[in-house]
Amino acid sequence: AGRLLVVDYYAPWCRACQRLLRQMQSLAMEDQFRDVAFASVDFEQSRDLCHARNVEKLPTLEIYKGDELKQRWSGASKKRLLERLGDEMAATDDSEAVLEPELVSA
C-alpha cells in the first residue's frame, strides 16, 4: 500500500501558484492529512523535471499513490484539490480494509 503524495508544480512569479502553495502548507498541518505527503517543485529551478513531466500550465498538481500517478490537473482551486484528495483517500481506505473471515458453525 503506497502513501499518497501531492506534487505541486509552481513558479515564484505566479500569484495563483503562491496562493495554492500557502493553502497546501496549511493543509499539510491538518490532522486529517497527516498521512499525506505534500511536495512542491519550482518550475524555474527544475525546468528539466517539469519538461519531462510535461508541465505546460502552472500550477499543475499530481496525486500519487506509491509510485502510481492517480490524478493530474492544472489550476489553483483548493476546492478541486480537496475533492480529488478526498477521492484518493477514500479509495485508499477501501482498498486497505481487511475483511475478517466469519466463523460458521455447521
PDB file of C-alpha atoms in Angstrom:
ATOM      1  CA  ALA A   1       0.000   0.000   0.000  1.00  0.00           C
ATOM      2  CA  GLY A   2       1.506   3.297  -1.048  1.00  0.00           C
ATOM      3  CA  ARG A   3       1.260   6.573   0.739  1.00  0.00           C
ATOM      4  CA  LEU A   4      -0.492   9.460  -1.001  1.00  0.00           C
ATOM      5  CA  LEU A   5       1.749  12.203  -2.342  1.00  0.00           C
ATOM      6  CA  VAL A   6       0.572  15.546  -3.722  1.00  0.00           C
ATOM      7  CA  VAL A   7       3.067  17.283  -6.021  1.00  0.00           C
ATOM      8  CA  ASP A   8       2.526  20.958  -6.842  1.00  0.00           C
ATOM      9  CA  TYR A   9       4.434  22.428  -9.800  1.00  0.00           C
ATOM     10  CA  TYR A  10       4.564  26.199  -9.329  1.00  0.00           C
ATOM     11  CA  ALA A  11       6.529  29.330 -10.226  1.00  0.00           C
ATOM     12  CA  PRO A  12       7.566  32.164  -7.891  1.00  0.00           C
ATOM     13  CA  TRP A  13       6.086  34.785 -10.250  1.00  0.00           C
ATOM     14  CA  CYS A  14       2.675  33.046 -10.437  1.00  0.00           C
ATOM     15  CA  ARG A  15       0.244  34.627  -7.931  1.00  0.00           C
ATOM     16  CA  ALA A  16      -2.287  31.790  -8.134  1.00  0.00           C
ATOM     17  CA  CYS A  17       0.560  29.314  -7.573  1.00  0.00           C
ATOM     18  CA  GLN A  18       1.709  31.177  -4.474  1.00  0.00           C
ATOM     19  CA  ARG A  19      -1.823  31.223  -3.042  1.00  0.00           C
ATOM     20  CA  LEU A  20      -2.237  27.477  -3.635  1.00  0.00           C
ATOM     21  CA  LEU A  21       1.203  26.795  -2.157  1.00  0.00           C
ATOM     22  CA  ARG A  22       0.207  28.587   1.072  1.00  0.00           C
ATOM     23  CA  GLN A  23      -3.076  26.637   1.153  1.00  0.00           C
ATOM     24  CA  MET A  24      -1.220  23.334   0.696  1.00  0.00           C
ATOM     25  CA  GLN A  25       1.167  24.228   3.515  1.00  0.00           C
ATOM     26  CA  SER A  26      -1.787  24.779   5.846  1.00  0.00           C
ATOM     27  CA  LEU A  27      -3.462  21.540   4.683  1.00  0.00           C
ATOM     28  CA  ALA A  28      -0.259  19.639   5.465  1.00  0.00           C
ATOM     29  CA  MET A  29      -0.635  20.753   9.103  1.00  0.00           C
ATOM     30  CA  GLU A  30      -4.209  19.462   9.402  1.00  0.00           C
ATOM     31  CA  ASP A  31      -4.794  16.205  11.254  1.00  0.00           C
ATOM     32  CA  GLN A  32      -6.917  14.625   8.513  1.00  0.00           C
ATOM     33  CA  PHE A  33      -3.981  14.890   6.079  1.00  0.00           C
ATOM     34  CA  ARG A  34      -1.263  13.588   8.421  1.00  0.00           C
ATOM     35  CA  ASP A  35      -0.749  10.509   6.216  1.00  0.00           C
ATOM     36  CA  VAL A  36      -0.452  12.559   3.010  1.00  0.00           C
ATOM     37  CA  ALA A  37       2.914  13.885   1.825  1.00  0.00           C
ATOM     38  CA  PHE A  38       2.987  17.268   0.092  1.00  0.00           C
ATOM     39  CA  ALA A  39       5.805  18.364  -2.220  1.00  0.00           C
ATOM     40  CA  SER A  40       6.333  21.436  -4.358  1.00  0.00           C
ATOM     41  CA  VAL A  41       8.511  21.803  -7.444  1.00  0.00           C
ATOM     42  CA  ASP A  42       9.718  25.253  -8.503  1.00  0.00           C
ATOM     43  CA  PHE A  43       9.353  25.478 -12.284  1.00  0.00           C
ATOM     44  CA  GLU A  44      12.238  27.970 -12.512  1.00  0.00           C
ATOM     45  CA  GLN A  45      14.618  25.733 -10.545  1.00  0.00           C
ATOM     46  CA  SER A  46      13.535  22.406 -12.059  1.00  0.00           C
ATOM     47  CA  ARG A  47      12.819  23.071 -15.733  1.00  0.00           C
ATOM     48  CA  ASP A  48      14.191  19.680 -16.849  1.00  0.00           C
ATOM     49  CA  LEU A  49      11.905  17.803 -14.455  1.00  0.00           C
ATOM     50  CA  CYS A  50       8.915  19.948 -15.424  1.00  0.00           C
ATOM     51  CA  HIS A  51       9.648  19.361 -19.107  1.00  0.00           C
ATOM     52  CA  ALA A  52       9.976  15.593 -18.506  1.00  0.00           C
ATOM     53  CA  ARG A  53       6.609  15.621 -16.671  1.00  0.00           C
ATOM     54  CA  ASN A  54       5.007  17.682 -19.496  1.00  0.00           C
ATOM     55  CA  VAL A  55       4.111  20.543 -17.166  1.00  0.00           C
ATOM     56  CA  GLU A  56       2.744  23.211 -19.507  1.00  0.00           C
ATOM     57  CA  LYS A  57       0.446  25.193 -17.197  1.00  0.00           C
ATOM     58  CA  LEU A  58       1.017  26.455 -13.685  1.00  0.00           C
ATOM     59  CA  PRO A  59       0.091  25.397 -11.195  1.00  0.00           C
ATOM     60  CA  THR A  60      -0.100  21.726 -12.142  1.00  0.00           C
ATOM     61  CA  LEU A  61      -0.882  19.181  -9.456  1.00  0.00           C
ATOM     62  CA  GLU A  62      -0.373  15.434  -9.338  1.00  0.00           C
ATOM     63  CA  ILE A  63      -1.541  12.879  -6.798  1.00  0.00           C
ATOM     64  CA  TYR A  64       0.425   9.656  -6.492  1.00  0.00           C
ATOM     65  CA  LYS A  65      -0.313   6.515  -4.528  1.00  0.00           C
ATOM     66  CA  GLY A  66       3.065   4.924  -4.053  1.00  0.00           C
ATOM     67  CA  ASP A  67       4.739   5.131  -7.468  1.00  0.00           C
ATOM     68  CA  GLU A  68       1.473   5.293  -9.422  1.00  0.00           C
ATOM     69  CA  LEU A  69       0.148   8.594 -10.771  1.00  0.00           C
ATOM     70  CA  LYS A  70      -3.548   8.624  -9.850  1.00  0.00           C
ATOM     71  CA  GLN A  71      -4.644  12.144 -10.836  1.00  0.00           C
ATOM     72  CA  ARG A  72      -3.221  15.170 -12.621  1.00  0.00           C
ATOM     73  CA  TRP A  73      -4.732  18.582 -13.375  1.00  0.00           C
ATOM     74  CA  SER A  74      -3.914  22.265 -13.753  1.00  0.00           C
ATOM     75  CA  GLY A  75      -5.446  25.125 -11.821  1.00  0.00           C
ATOM     76  CA  ALA A  76      -5.233  26.802  -8.441  1.00  0.00           C
ATOM     77  CA  SER A  77      -8.525  25.567  -6.996  1.00  0.00           C
ATOM     78  CA  LYS A  78      -8.258  24.490  -3.360  1.00  0.00           C
ATOM     79  CA  LYS A  79     -11.773  23.041  -3.682  1.00  0.00           C
ATOM     80  CA  ARG A  80     -10.692  20.793  -6.569  1.00  0.00           C
ATOM     81  CA  LEU A  81      -7.586  19.720  -4.654  1.00  0.00           C
ATOM     82  CA  LEU A  82      -9.685  18.802  -1.611  1.00  0.00           C
ATOM     83  CA  GLU A  83     -12.221  16.898  -3.737  1.00  0.00           C
ATOM     84  CA  ARG A  84      -9.575  14.891  -5.574  1.00  0.00           C
ATOM     85  CA  LEU A  85      -7.528  14.258  -2.456  1.00  0.00           C
ATOM     86  CA  GLY A  86     -10.694  13.120  -0.681  1.00  0.00           C
ATOM     87  CA  ASP A  87     -11.453  10.724  -3.541  1.00  0.00           C
ATOM     88  CA  GLU A  88      -7.976   9.186  -3.322  1.00  0.00           C
ATOM     89  CA  MET A  89      -8.074   8.971   0.470  1.00  0.00           C
ATOM     90  CA  ALA A  90     -11.442   7.181   0.274  1.00  0.00           C
ATOM     91  CA  ALA A  91     -10.103   4.790  -2.379  1.00  0.00           C
ATOM     92  CA  THR A  92      -7.066   4.081  -0.196  1.00  0.00           C
ATOM     93  CA  ASP A  93      -9.267   3.389   2.830  1.00  0.00           C
ATOM     94  CA  ASP A  94     -11.453   0.998   0.814  1.00  0.00           C
ATOM     95  CA  SER A  95      -8.579  -0.929  -0.742  1.00  0.00           C
ATOM     96  CA  GLU A  96      -6.777  -1.364   2.562  1.00  0.00           C
ATOM     97  CA  ALA A  97      -9.793  -2.578   4.512  1.00  0.00           C
ATOM     98  CA  VAL A  98      -9.161  -6.049   5.860  1.00  0.00           C
ATOM     99  CA  LEU A  99     -12.141  -8.359   5.912  1.00  0.00           C
ATOM    100  CA  GLU A 100     -12.193 -10.818   8.755  1.00  0.00           C
ATOM    101  CA  PRO A 101     -13.488 -14.264   7.839  1.00  0.00           C
ATOM    102  CA  GLU A 102     -16.620 -15.242   9.696  1.00  0.00           C
ATOM    103  CA  LEU A 103     -16.706 -18.443  11.683  1.00  0.00           C
ATOM    104  CA  VAL A 104     -19.590 -20.576  10.564  1.00  0.00           C
ATOM    105  CA  SER A 105     -20.914 -23.416  12.710  1.00  0.00           C
ATOM    106  CA  ALA A 106     -22.066 -26.408  10.729  1.00  0.00           C
TER     107      ALA A 106
END
